[in-house]
Short mmCIF file of C-alpha atoms in Angstrom, two decimals:
data_model
loop_
_atom_site.label_atom_id
_atom_site.label_comp_id
_atom_site.label_asym_id
_atom_site.label_seq_id
_atom_site.Cartn_x
_atom_site.Cartn_y
_atom_site.Cartn_z
CA VAL A 1 29.92 6.35 1.76
CA VAL A 2 28.24 7.59 5.05
CA LEU A 3 30.45 10.83 5.77
CA ALA A 4 29.84 12.80 3.00
CA PRO A 5 25.96 12.63 2.90
CA VAL A 6 26.07 13.52 6.51
CA LEU A 7 28.34 16.32 6.25
CA VAL A 8 26.33 17.67 3.01
CA GLY A 9 23.21 17.33 5.15
CA ALA A 10 24.52 19.26 8.16
CA ILE A 11 25.91 22.07 5.98
CA MET A 12 22.73 22.19 3.82
CA ASN A 13 20.48 22.35 7.33
CA GLN A 14 23.08 25.08 8.48
CA TYR A 15 23.01 27.57 5.49
CA PHE A 16 19.70 26.53 3.64
CA HIS A 17 17.35 25.75 6.66
CA GLY A 18 14.32 27.05 4.80
CA PHE A 19 14.93 24.87 1.93
CA VAL A 20 15.76 21.94 4.09
CA MET A 21 12.46 22.21 5.98
CA ARG A 22 10.37 22.46 2.63
CA LEU A 23 12.23 19.45 1.30
CA SER A 24 11.97 17.26 4.49
CA PRO A 25 8.51 15.92 4.04
CA PHE A 26 9.59 14.19 0.74
CA MET A 27 12.95 12.65 2.27
CA PRO A 28 11.53 9.45 3.72
CA LEU A 29 10.09 8.49 0.26
CA VAL A 30 13.22 9.46 -1.40
CA ALA A 31 15.28 7.10 1.13
CA VAL A 32 12.92 4.19 0.81
CA PHE A 33 13.15 4.51 -3.11
CA THR A 34 17.01 4.73 -2.92
CA VAL A 35 17.24 1.74 -0.64
CA ALA A 36 14.80 -0.32 -2.88
CA ILE A 37 17.09 0.62 -5.86
CA LEU A 38 20.35 -0.40 -4.13
CA CYS A 39 18.84 -3.79 -2.97
CA ALA A 40 17.14 -4.31 -6.46
CA ASN A 41 20.64 -3.65 -7.81
CA ALA A 42 22.40 -6.50 -5.67
CA ILE A 43 19.78 -8.82 -6.21
CA ALA A 44 19.98 -8.37 -9.87
CA GLN A 45 23.77 -8.54 -10.10
CA ASN A 46 23.68 -11.89 -8.19
CA ALA A 47 20.36 -13.38 -9.65
CA SER A 48 22.15 -16.35 -11.08
CA ALA A 49 23.76 -17.26 -8.05
CA ILE A 50 20.70 -16.86 -6.31
CA LEU A 51 18.64 -19.04 -8.86
CA ILE A 52 21.29 -21.70 -8.62
CA SER A 53 21.40 -21.88 -4.89
CA GLY A 54 17.77 -22.87 -4.92
CA GLN A 55 14.63 -21.94 -3.31
CA GLN A 56 15.73 -22.65 0.16
CA VAL A 57 18.39 -19.72 0.24
CA VAL A 58 15.58 -17.25 -1.02
CA MET A 59 13.21 -18.45 1.42
CA ALA A 60 15.69 -18.29 4.22
CA SER A 61 16.67 -14.91 3.28
CA CYS A 62 12.94 -13.62 2.88
CA VAL A 63 11.91 -15.14 6.34
CA LEU A 64 14.92 -13.74 8.03
CA HIS A 65 14.12 -10.02 6.67
CA THR A 66 10.53 -10.35 7.18
CA SER A 67 11.11 -11.41 10.72
CA GLY A 68 13.40 -8.60 11.12
CA PHE A 69 11.08 -5.90 10.24
CA PHE A 70 8.41 -7.50 12.22
CA PHE A 71 10.14 -7.89 15.50
CA GLY A 72 11.89 -4.81 15.21
CA LEU A 73 8.49 -3.01 14.94
CA LEU A 74 6.88 -5.25 17.66
CA LEU A 75 9.50 -5.03 20.22
CA SER A 76 10.23 -1.17 19.79
CA ARG A 77 6.35 -0.67 20.23
CA LEU A 78 6.29 -3.00 23.46
CA LEU A 79 9.20 -0.58 24.85
CA ARG A 80 6.90 2.33 24.22
CA ILE A 81 8.99 3.98 21.55
CA ASP A 82 7.11 6.38 19.33
CA VAL A 83 5.74 5.04 16.07
CA ALA A 84 8.15 7.15 13.83
CA SER A 85 11.17 5.82 15.66
CA SER A 86 9.80 2.18 15.80
CA ARG A 87 9.20 2.37 11.96
CA THR A 88 13.08 3.34 11.77
CA ILE A 89 14.23 0.65 14.18
CA SER A 90 11.95 -1.82 12.13
CA ILE A 91 13.54 -0.74 8.73
CA GLU A 92 16.93 -0.92 10.25
CA VAL A 93 16.60 -4.23 11.58
CA GLY A 94 14.84 -5.77 8.73
CA MET A 95 17.47 -4.42 6.25
CA GLN A 96 20.37 -5.89 8.30
#
């Protein structure tokens, strides 16, 4: 699941570097959209279980992920990590 896209990306970067450079500015948006679709799919498949378990579980999950996004960004900026890397850290921590 992880290895194949990484290998395809490395091969494309090696042999189609110009194309990859033109495509690069759009890839963060594609990545965010893809992750959003995957999350929406997981939530939709478990919607009945989520609704049955009540608002407490939904609220706890929202607070957990929101605090992950917030503290991931805050702490990485306090450590003077550049903005782009801080956003990446925030997304990674929040999504976990």
